[in-house]
Coordinates of C-alpha atoms and ligand atoms in Angstrom, one line a residue:
Chain A
M1 CA 102.9 60.4 88.3
G2 CA 102.4 58.5 91.4
P3 CA 105.7 57.8 93.3
R4 CA 103.7 55.4 95.5
Q5 CA 100.6 53.5 95.6
T6 CA 98.1 55.4 97.5
G7 CA 94.7 54.4 98.9
G8 CA 93.4 50.7 98.8
I9 CA 94.2 49.2 102.2
S10 CA 94.1 51.3 105.2
M11 CA 93.4 50.8 108.9
E12 CA 90.5 50.6 111.3
L13 CA 90.6 52.3 114.7
R14 CA 88.8 50.8 117.7
L15 CA 88.2 52.7 121.1
K16 CA 87.0 50.6 123.9
N17 CA 85.6 52.1 127.2
L18 CA 87.9 55.1 127.0
S19 CA 87.7 57.3 130.1
H20 CA 90.1 60.2 131.1
A21 CA 90.4 62.9 133.8
Y22 CA 92.8 65.8 134.1
G23 CA 93.4 66.1 137.9
G24 CA 90.0 66.1 139.4
T25 CA 88.1 67.0 136.2
E26 CA 86.6 64.2 134.3
V27 CA 87.0 64.9 130.6
L28 CA 86.0 61.8 128.8
R29 CA 83.5 59.1 130.0
D30 CA 83.3 55.6 128.7
I31 CA 83.8 56.1 124.9
T32 CA 83.4 53.1 122.8
L33 CA 83.7 53.9 119.0
T34 CA 84.9 52.3 115.8
I35 CA 86.4 54.2 113.0
P36 CA 85.9 52.1 109.9
E37 CA 88.4 51.7 107.2
G38 CA 88.2 54.2 104.5
R39 CA 85.5 56.4 106.1
I40 CA 85.5 59.9 107.6
V41 CA 84.1 60.1 111.1
C42 CA 83.3 63.6 112.3
I43 CA 83.3 64.4 116.0
V44 CA 81.3 67.3 117.2
G45 CA 80.5 68.6 120.7
P46 CA 80.4 71.6 122.9
S47 CA 83.6 73.5 123.6
G48 CA 85.8 71.9 126.2
C49 CA 84.1 68.5 126.1
G50 CA 87.2 66.7 125.3
K51 CA 87.3 66.4 121.4
S52 CA 90.9 67.4 121.2
T53 CA 91.9 65.1 124.0
L54 CA 90.1 62.3 122.3
L55 CA 92.0 62.8 119.1
R56 CA 95.4 63.1 120.8
M57 CA 94.7 59.8 122.3
M58 CA 93.8 58.3 119.0
G59 CA 97.1 59.7 117.7
G60 CA 99.2 58.2 120.5
L61 CA 100.1 61.6 121.7
E62 CA 98.4 61.1 125.2
Q63 CA 97.4 58.0 127.3
P64 CA 93.9 57.5 128.5
D65 CA 93.4 56.8 132.3
A66 CA 91.2 53.8 131.3
G67 CA 90.1 51.9 128.2
E68 CA 92.1 51.0 125.1
I69 CA 92.6 52.1 121.6
L70 CA 93.3 49.4 119.0
Q71 CA 94.5 49.7 115.4
V72 CA 93.2 46.9 113.2
G73 CA 94.7 45.9 110.0
S74 CA 98.1 46.8 108.6
P75 CA 99.0 50.1 107.3
P76 CA 99.3 50.4 103.4
E77 CA 102.4 49.7 101.5
G78 CA 104.6 52.9 101.6
C79 CA 103.0 54.2 104.6
L80 CA 105.5 56.2 106.6
N81 CA 103.4 57.3 109.5
P82 CA 100.1 55.4 110.0
L83 CA 98.4 57.9 112.3
T84 CA 98.9 61.4 111.0
Y85 CA 97.7 64.7 112.4
V86 CA 96.5 67.9 110.9
F87 CA 96.6 70.7 113.5
Q88 CA 94.2 73.6 113.9
D89 CA 97.0 76.1 114.0
F90 CA 98.9 74.5 111.0
A91 CA 102.0 73.7 113.3
L92 CA 104.4 74.7 110.3
L93 CA 108.1 75.4 111.2
P94 CA 108.4 79.2 110.5
W95 CA 112.2 78.7 109.6
R96 CA 111.5 76.1 106.8
S97 CA 110.2 76.8 103.4
V98 CA 107.0 74.9 102.2
E99 CA 109.2 72.3 100.7
G100 CA 111.2 72.0 103.8
N101 CA 108.2 71.7 106.0
I102 CA 106.9 68.8 104.0
A103 CA 110.3 67.1 103.8
L104 CA 110.5 67.3 107.5
A105 CA 108.1 64.5 107.7
L106 CA 110.2 62.4 105.4
E107 CA 113.7 63.0 106.7
D108 CA 113.8 60.4 109.3
H109 CA 113.0 57.7 106.8
R110 CA 115.8 56.4 104.6
L111 CA 114.1 57.3 101.3
G112 CA 117.0 58.7 99.4
R113 CA 117.1 62.3 98.1
Q114 CA 115.4 61.6 94.8
K115 CA 112.5 59.7 96.3
R116 CA 111.9 62.4 98.9
Q117 CA 111.9 65.1 96.3
A118 CA 109.6 63.1 94.1
I119 CA 107.2 62.8 97.0
V120 CA 107.3 66.4 98.0
A121 CA 106.7 67.4 94.3
D122 CA 103.8 65.0 94.0
V123 CA 102.0 66.2 97.2
L124 CA 102.6 69.9 96.2
A125 CA 100.9 69.2 92.9
R126 CA 98.0 67.4 94.5
T127 CA 97.4 70.4 96.8
G128 CA 98.0 73.0 94.2
L129 CA 101.1 74.4 95.9
S130 CA 103.9 73.7 93.3
D131 CA 104.4 77.4 92.7
F132 CA 105.0 78.1 96.4
A133 CA 107.6 75.4 97.2
G134 CA 110.3 77.9 98.2
A135 CA 107.9 80.3 100.2
L136 CA 108.3 80.8 104.0
P137 CA 105.0 80.2 106.1
R138 CA 104.9 83.9 107.0
Q139 CA 104.4 84.7 103.2
L140 CA 101.4 82.4 103.0
S141 CA 97.7 83.1 103.8
G142 CA 96.0 81.0 106.4
G143 CA 94.3 78.8 103.7
M144 CA 97.6 78.1 102.1
K145 CA 99.3 77.3 105.4
Q146 CA 96.7 74.7 106.0
R147 CA 97.1 73.3 102.6
V148 CA 100.8 72.9 103.3
A149 CA 99.9 71.0 106.4
I150 CA 97.6 68.8 104.4
A151 CA 100.3 68.3 101.9
R152 CA 102.7 67.3 104.7
A153 CA 100.2 64.9 106.1
L154 CA 99.7 63.3 102.6
A155 CA 103.3 63.0 102.1
V156 CA 103.7 60.2 104.7
N157 CA 100.8 58.4 103.0
P158 CA 98.8 57.9 106.2
A159 CA 96.5 55.0 107.1
V160 CA 94.4 57.3 109.3
M161 CA 94.2 61.2 109.2
L162 CA 93.4 62.9 112.4
L163 CA 92.2 66.5 111.9
D164 CA 91.6 68.8 114.7
E165 CA 89.3 71.6 113.6
P166 CA 91.6 72.1 110.5
L167 CA 89.5 74.8 109.0
S168 CA 88.3 76.8 112.0
A169 CA 91.1 79.3 111.7
L170 CA 90.1 80.1 108.2
D171 CA 87.4 82.4 106.6
A172 CA 84.2 81.0 105.1
Q173 CA 85.3 81.1 101.4
T174 CA 88.7 79.4 102.0
R175 CA 86.9 76.8 104.2
E176 CA 84.5 75.9 101.3
L177 CA 87.5 75.6 98.9
L178 CA 89.5 73.4 101.3
M179 CA 86.5 71.2 101.9
D180 CA 86.2 70.6 98.3
D181 CA 89.9 69.8 98.1
L182 CA 89.6 67.3 101.0
I183 CA 86.6 65.7 99.3
G184 CA 88.7 65.5 95.9
L185 CA 91.6 63.9 97.8
W186 CA 89.3 61.4 99.5
T187 CA 87.5 60.5 96.3
R188 CA 90.7 59.8 94.4
A189 CA 92.3 57.8 97.2
P190 CA 90.0 57.1 100.2
F191 CA 91.6 57.4 103.6
T192 CA 90.4 56.6 107.1
S193 CA 89.8 59.8 108.9
V194 CA 88.7 61.4 112.2
Y195 CA 87.6 65.0 111.7
V196 CA 86.9 67.2 114.8
T197 CA 85.0 70.3 114.2
H198 CA 82.6 72.9 115.7
N199 CA 80.9 73.5 112.5
L200 CA 78.0 71.3 111.7
A201 CA 77.9 72.1 108.0
E202 CA 81.4 70.8 107.7
A203 CA 80.4 67.7 109.6
V204 CA 77.4 67.0 107.3
R205 CA 79.5 67.7 104.3
L206 CA 82.4 65.5 105.1
G207 CA 81.3 62.9 107.5
H208 CA 80.1 59.4 106.8
A209 CA 79.2 59.2 110.3
I210 CA 79.0 62.0 112.9
V211 CA 79.4 61.5 116.6
V212 CA 77.9 63.9 118.9
L213 CA 79.6 64.2 122.4
S214 CA 77.8 65.5 125.4
R215 CA 79.2 68.3 127.5
R216 CA 82.1 67.6 129.8
P217 CA 82.7 64.9 130.7
G218 CA 82.4 63.9 127.0
A219 CA 80.3 60.7 126.4
I220 CA 78.8 59.6 123.2
R221 CA 75.4 61.3 122.9
E222 CA 74.4 60.0 119.5
M223 CA 75.9 58.7 116.3
V224 CA 74.4 60.0 113.0
E225 CA 75.1 58.1 109.9
I226 CA 75.0 59.8 106.4
A227 CA 74.6 57.5 103.5
A228 CA 74.9 59.9 100.6
P229 CA 78.4 59.7 99.0
L230 CA 80.7 62.6 99.6
E231 CA 81.1 63.8 96.1
A232 CA 77.4 63.8 95.4
R233 CA 76.4 65.8 98.5
D234 CA 74.3 68.9 97.8
M235 CA 73.8 71.1 100.8
A236 CA 70.3 71.9 99.6
D237 CA 69.2 68.4 99.8
P238 CA 66.4 68.2 102.5
V239 CA 67.7 65.0 103.9
L240 CA 71.1 66.6 104.8
A241 CA 69.4 69.8 106.0
A242 CA 67.3 67.6 108.3
K243 CA 70.4 65.8 109.6
Q244 CA 72.0 69.2 110.3
Q245 CA 69.0 70.5 112.0
H246 CA 68.8 67.4 114.3
L247 CA 72.6 67.8 115.1
W248 CA 72.0 71.4 116.0
E249 CA 69.2 70.5 118.3
L250 CA 71.4 68.0 120.1
M251 CA 74.3 70.5 120.3
R252 CA 72.0 73.3 121.5
D253 CA 70.8 71.3 124.4
E254 CA 74.3 70.4 125.5
A255 CA 75.5 73.9 125.1
R256 CA 72.6 75.2 127.0
A257 CA 73.2 72.7 129.8
A258 CA 76.8 73.5 129.9
D259 CA 76.0 77.2 130.2
A260 CA 73.5 76.6 132.9
E261 CA 76.3 74.7 134.8
L262 CA 78.6 77.6 134.5
A263 CA 76.0 80.0 135.7
D264 CA 75.3 77.7 138.8
A265 CA 79.2 77.4 139.7
Chain B
M1 CA 78.1 121.3 107.4
P2 CA 80.2 118.5 109.1
E3 CA 83.9 119.0 109.6
I4 CA 85.9 117.1 107.0
R5 CA 89.5 116.1 107.7
P6 CA 91.8 113.1 107.0
V7 CA 92.0 110.4 109.7
P8 CA 95.2 111.1 111.7
F9 CA 97.8 108.4 111.3
R10 CA 98.8 106.8 114.7
G11 CA 100.3 103.6 113.6
G12 CA 104.0 102.9 112.9
G13 CA 106.9 102.6 115.3
F14 CA 107.8 99.7 117.5
R15 CA 109.6 98.0 114.7
P16 CA 113.4 98.4 114.5
Q17 CA 114.5 99.3 111.0
V18 CA 117.9 99.3 109.5
R19 CA 119.5 102.9 109.8
R20 CA 123.0 102.2 108.8
W21 CA 124.7 105.5 109.4
V22 CA 123.0 106.9 112.5
G23 CA 125.3 105.0 114.9
F24 CA 128.3 106.1 112.9
V25 CA 127.3 109.8 113.1
V26 CA 126.5 109.5 116.8
F27 CA 130.2 108.5 117.4
V28 CA 131.6 111.2 115.2
L29 CA 129.6 113.8 116.9
L30 CA 130.7 112.7 120.4
I31 CA 134.3 112.8 119.3
A32 CA 134.0 116.0 117.6
I33 CA 132.6 117.6 120.8
A34 CA 135.4 116.2 122.8
E35 CA 138.0 117.5 120.4
W36 CA 136.5 120.9 120.2
G37 CA 136.1 121.0 124.1
T38 CA 139.7 120.1 124.7
R39 CA 141.1 122.4 122.1
T40 CA 139.1 125.5 123.4
G41 CA 140.0 124.5 126.9
W42 CA 136.4 124.2 127.9
I43 CA 137.3 120.6 128.9
S44 CA 140.6 120.6 130.8
N45 CA 143.3 118.1 129.6
L46 CA 143.3 116.4 133.0
T47 CA 139.6 115.4 132.6
L48 CA 139.7 114.1 129.1
P49 CA 142.6 113.6 126.6
R50 CA 142.2 115.1 123.2
P51 CA 140.9 112.6 120.8
S52 CA 143.6 113.4 118.2
D53 CA 146.3 112.7 120.8
V54 CA 144.7 109.3 121.6
L55 CA 144.7 108.7 117.8
A56 CA 148.5 109.6 117.7
T57 CA 149.1 107.3 120.6
F58 CA 147.2 104.6 118.8
A59 CA 149.2 105.1 115.7
E60 CA 152.5 104.8 117.7
L61 CA 151.2 101.7 119.3
W62 CA 150.5 100.2 116.0
Q63 CA 153.8 101.1 114.4
S64 CA 155.8 99.9 117.4
G65 CA 154.2 96.5 116.9
L66 CA 153.1 96.6 120.6
L67 CA 149.4 96.6 119.5
A68 CA 149.8 93.1 118.0
K69 CA 151.7 92.0 121.1
H70 CA 148.9 93.1 123.4
L71 CA 146.0 92.3 121.2
S72 CA 146.7 88.8 120.2
P73 CA 146.9 87.2 123.6
S74 CA 143.7 89.2 124.5
L75 CA 141.8 87.9 121.5
S76 CA 142.9 84.2 121.9
R77 CA 141.9 84.5 125.6
L78 CA 138.6 85.9 124.7
A79 CA 138.0 83.3 121.9
V80 CA 138.9 80.2 123.9
G81 CA 137.2 81.3 127.1
A82 CA 134.0 82.5 125.4
A83 CA 133.8 79.5 123.2
L84 CA 134.0 77.1 126.2
G85 CA 131.5 79.1 128.3
V86 CA 129.0 79.5 125.4
S87 CA 129.1 76.0 124.2
V88 CA 128.8 74.5 127.6
G89 CA 126.3 77.0 128.5
V90 CA 124.1 76.2 125.5
S91 CA 124.3 72.5 126.1
V92 CA 123.4 72.8 129.8
G93 CA 120.6 75.3 128.9
V94 CA 119.1 72.8 126.4
L95 CA 119.3 70.1 129.0
I96 CA 117.6 72.2 131.6
G97 CA 115.0 73.1 129.0
L98 CA 114.3 69.4 128.1
F99 CA 114.6 67.4 131.1
S100 CA 112.9 68.0 134.5
Y101 CA 115.6 66.4 136.6
F102 CA 118.3 68.8 135.0
R103 CA 116.0 71.7 135.6
A104 CA 115.2 70.7 139.3
G105 CA 118.9 70.1 139.9
L106 CA 120.6 72.8 138.0
V107 CA 118.5 75.9 138.0
P108 CA 119.1 76.6 141.8
V109 CA 122.9 75.9 141.2
V110 CA 122.9 78.5 138.3
A111 CA 120.9 80.9 140.4
A112 CA 123.5 80.5 143.1
L113 CA 126.4 81.1 140.7
F114 CA 125.0 83.9 138.8
P115 CA 125.3 86.8 141.3
I116 CA 128.9 85.8 142.3
P117 CA 131.3 88.5 141.0
K118 CA 133.4 86.1 139.0
I119 CA 136.5 88.2 139.3
A120 CA 136.4 87.5 143.0
L121 CA 137.1 84.0 142.3
L122 CA 140.2 84.6 140.3
P123 CA 142.6 83.6 143.1
L124 CA 140.7 80.3 143.4
F125 CA 141.0 79.8 139.6
V126 CA 144.7 80.5 139.8
I127 CA 145.1 77.6 142.3
W128 CA 142.9 75.3 140.3
F129 CA 144.0 76.2 136.7
G130 CA 147.4 77.8 137.2
I131 CA 148.6 81.4 137.0
D132 CA 149.0 81.2 133.2
E133 CA 146.4 81.1 130.5
G134 CA 144.2 78.5 132.3
S135 CA 142.8 80.7 135.1
K136 CA 142.0 83.4 132.4
Y137 CA 140.2 80.9 130.2
A138 CA 138.3 79.6 133.3
L139 CA 137.3 83.0 134.4
I140 CA 135.9 84.1 131.1
A141 CA 134.3 80.6 130.4
F142 CA 132.6 80.7 133.8
G143 CA 131.4 84.4 133.4
T144 CA 129.8 83.6 130.0
F145 CA 128.4 80.3 131.1
T146 CA 125.8 81.6 133.6
P147 CA 124.0 84.2 131.3
T148 CA 124.2 81.7 128.4
V149 CA 122.5 79.1 130.5
V150 CA 119.7 81.3 131.6
A151 CA 119.0 82.7 128.1
T152 CA 119.1 79.2 126.5
Y153 CA 116.7 77.4 128.9
G154 CA 114.4 80.5 128.8
A155 CA 114.5 80.3 124.9
V156 CA 113.9 76.5 124.9
D157 CA 110.8 77.1 127.3
N158 CA 109.4 79.5 124.7
V159 CA 109.6 77.1 121.8
D160 CA 106.1 76.4 120.6
R161 CA 104.9 73.1 122.2
T162 CA 102.5 72.4 119.3
L163 CA 105.6 72.3 117.0
I164 CA 107.1 69.6 119.2
R165 CA 103.8 67.8 119.3
M166 CA 103.7 67.9 115.6
G167 CA 107.2 66.4 115.3
Q168 CA 106.1 63.6 117.6
S169 CA 103.0 63.0 115.7
F170 CA 105.2 62.4 112.6
G171 CA 107.4 60.0 114.4
L172 CA 110.4 62.1 114.5
T173 CA 113.2 60.8 116.5
W174 CA 114.1 62.6 119.7
W175 CA 117.3 63.9 118.3
S176 CA 115.5 65.2 115.1
I177 CA 113.1 67.1 117.3
V178 CA 115.8 68.7 119.2
R179 CA 117.9 69.5 116.1
K180 CA 115.1 70.6 113.8
I181 CA 112.5 72.1 116.1
V182 CA 113.9 72.9 119.5
L183 CA 117.2 74.5 118.6
P184 CA 116.0 76.6 115.6
G185 CA 113.0 77.7 117.7
A186 CA 115.3 78.7 120.6
M187 CA 117.8 80.4 118.3
P188 CA 116.5 84.0 118.7
G189 CA 116.7 83.8 122.4
I190 CA 120.1 82.1 122.4
L191 CA 121.5 84.8 120.1
S192 CA 120.3 87.6 122.3
G193 CA 121.7 85.9 125.3
L194 CA 125.0 85.7 123.4
R195 CA 125.1 89.4 123.0
I196 CA 125.0 89.9 126.7
S197 CA 127.5 87.0 127.4
L198 CA 130.0 88.2 125.0
A199 CA 130.1 91.7 126.4
I200 CA 130.5 90.2 129.9
A201 CA 133.4 88.2 128.4
I202 CA 135.2 91.3 127.3
I203 CA 134.8 92.9 130.8
L204 CA 136.2 89.7 132.4
L205 CA 139.0 89.6 129.9
V206 CA 140.3 92.9 130.9
A207 CA 139.7 92.1 134.7
A208 CA 141.8 89.0 134.4
E209 CA 144.5 90.7 132.6
M210 CA 144.7 93.5 135.1
L211 CA 145.2 91.0 137.9
G212 CA 148.2 89.2 136.3
A213 CA 149.4 89.3 132.7
E214 CA 152.5 90.6 131.1
Y215 CA 150.7 91.3 127.8
G216 CA 147.1 92.0 126.9
I217 CA 144.8 95.0 126.6
G218 CA 144.0 94.8 130.3
A219 CA 147.6 94.9 131.3
Y220 CA 148.2 97.8 128.9
I221 CA 145.3 99.8 130.5
L222 CA 146.5 99.0 133.9
E223 CA 150.0 100.3 133.3
A224 CA 148.7 103.4 131.6
G225 CA 146.4 104.1 134.5
S226 CA 149.0 103.7 137.1
L227 CA 151.1 106.1 135.3
Y228 CA 148.3 108.6 134.7
D229 CA 148.9 108.5 131.1
L230 CA 145.3 109.3 129.9
E231 CA 146.2 109.1 126.2
R232 CA 147.3 105.5 126.5
L233 CA 144.5 104.7 128.9
F234 CA 142.0 105.9 126.4
A235 CA 143.7 104.2 123.4
G236 CA 143.2 101.0 125.4
V237 CA 139.6 101.7 126.2
V238 CA 139.0 102.6 122.5
I239 CA 140.3 99.3 121.6
L240 CA 137.8 97.6 124.0
S241 CA 135.0 99.6 122.6
V242 CA 136.0 98.7 118.9
L243 CA 136.0 95.0 120.1
G244 CA 132.6 95.3 121.5
V245 CA 131.1 96.9 118.4
L246 CA 132.8 94.2 116.3
V247 CA 131.4 91.3 118.4
S248 CA 128.0 92.9 118.4
S249 CA 128.0 93.4 114.7
A250 CA 129.2 89.9 114.2
I251 CA 126.2 88.7 116.2
T252 CA 123.8 90.9 114.1
M253 CA 125.3 89.2 110.9
I254 CA 124.7 85.8 112.4
E255 CA 121.1 86.8 113.3
R256 CA 120.5 88.0 109.8
R257 CA 121.8 84.7 108.4
L258 CA 120.1 82.4 110.8
L259 CA 116.9 84.3 111.5
H260 CA 116.0 85.6 108.0
W261 CA 112.8 83.7 108.4
R262 CA 111.4 86.2 110.9
G263 CA 111.4 88.8 108.2
Ligands
LIG1 N1 96.9 69.0 129.4 C1 95.7 69.4 130.1 N2 95.8 69.4 131.4 C2 94.7 69.8 132.1 N3 93.5 69.9 131.6 C3 93.4 69.9 130.2 C4 94.4 69.6 129.4 N4 94.1 69.6 128.1 C5 92.7 69.8 128.2 N5 92.3 70.0 129.5 C6 90.9 70.2 129.8 O1 90.2 69.2 129.4 C7 89.0 69.6 128.9 C8 88.8 69.2 127.5 O2 89.8 69.8 126.6 P1 89.7 69.6 125.0 O3 90.8 70.5 124.6 O4 89.9 68.2 124.8 O5 88.3 70.1 124.6 P2 87.8 70.3 123.2 O6 86.5 69.6 123.2 O7 88.8 70.1 122.2 O8 87.5 71.9 123.2 P3 87.4 73.0 122.1 O9 86.2 72.7 121.4 O10 87.4 74.3 122.7 O11 88.6 72.7 121.2 C9 88.9 71.1 129.0 O12 88.2 71.5 130.1 C10 90.4 71.5 129.2 O13 90.5 72.7 130.0
LIG2 MG1 89.9 71.4 120.8

């Protein structure tokens, strides 16, 4: 049962010459990047290089000092919130049940009670949470909390999903499972997505393209494309291993340089 | 041969649990000591009236219908004054918490008002609001207002900002964010502020009634005090304590309902 049409048309994001500084600290420098429709773009980079800032700007939660962010194309039919976030720390309301947390994203739209309940039931089923509809966040494990947050994001049928280290608060096994879930969701109904992570294995597994940012001020150091389809990626594949190794070398250089700067200061 | 023993337990504590009867037992014990002391003469009758005499006075008060006559104006003053002070206080506190201009403008005003002993302003209130109920409402409202404001904006400041960002990221309206995220998030702090505000309200109620009222618990206590009638004085004081306990347990009940999610 699908209460709405999912997938199909979504949106493209274009970033042009984006720069930003907090006070005197330059955080982002001249970022030009396109997030193509229906693709997952991963952003990796050393700690503090401005990844979260960049993502907040793409989500319209913060304004860049210079440059612009354009959305190209119109959001799909039934899309309630074109640019939708998944937060690292889940951002669930502790006083609402799982169901209530998902409904929160729908309540400001005039959907009618039945439609709303149908959407909630649908996303709960898609994320395997149907049995926990009435549970409060404190009763859930970290992995389940992030599933709820993903279900909430799916409920508004986003054109672009913005994920800020969605799995980094979770243990390795849960991370694997949720990655499989994300891949499953994407294969059934491809969405455009920007995925910020520290974890290169995640990036290689989920990204159609991987953007490596330099240390602060974050600038695009390199963009690595991975052609293999998501559902067919095998981490033992030497091509993927080589890409991950290459990413690691880039990151290591940046992290070393950042450390050296800290030591000097 | 190494020494073998169980790992000593050192966790536990720091976590309030429901112990229903302990409070009651403490009360009974204190009263029993007073009764025993006054009966054996170990406590002189001038220092402390005998609890059983206080009880008798109380029964008399009840039977003569004087209790209702004193209690009902007091309760309505408390209800009106506290409702006014708390509702205005919560609204102003939320405004201060949410808008920088309100904060910049009102925090110093509240800080200036807080330390004023509100009772000192009663003559002024009498001029402004009249000698009758108006000045008493105003006094109680004013006295509950300041602690409520301070507790509320502190509570709003403590609401997790990522939850608010989340609300914005889903395109919730400003009003939805306030109603569904800010207020519930601030509720624990607002309720603990309410505990303090309402205790202050009872204190101010008595003070206002002592300064000018025909009926009311404060007037009753004042009269008993000026006649050195310790039994009646204590009967009045007991009513206040009971009122305090009732208010506090009412808030506990509200907390249990509204904050069950804290577990
Ligand atoms: N609101 C803010 N005000 C001032 N400085 C900020 C603000 N937000 C972030 N910064 C600074 O900007 C820089 C980039 O922060 P950002 O959170 O975007 O980095 P990040 O790449 O996401 O880091 P991490 O990998 O640790 O999540 C950091 O040095 C941070 O201290
Ligand atoms: Mg970050």
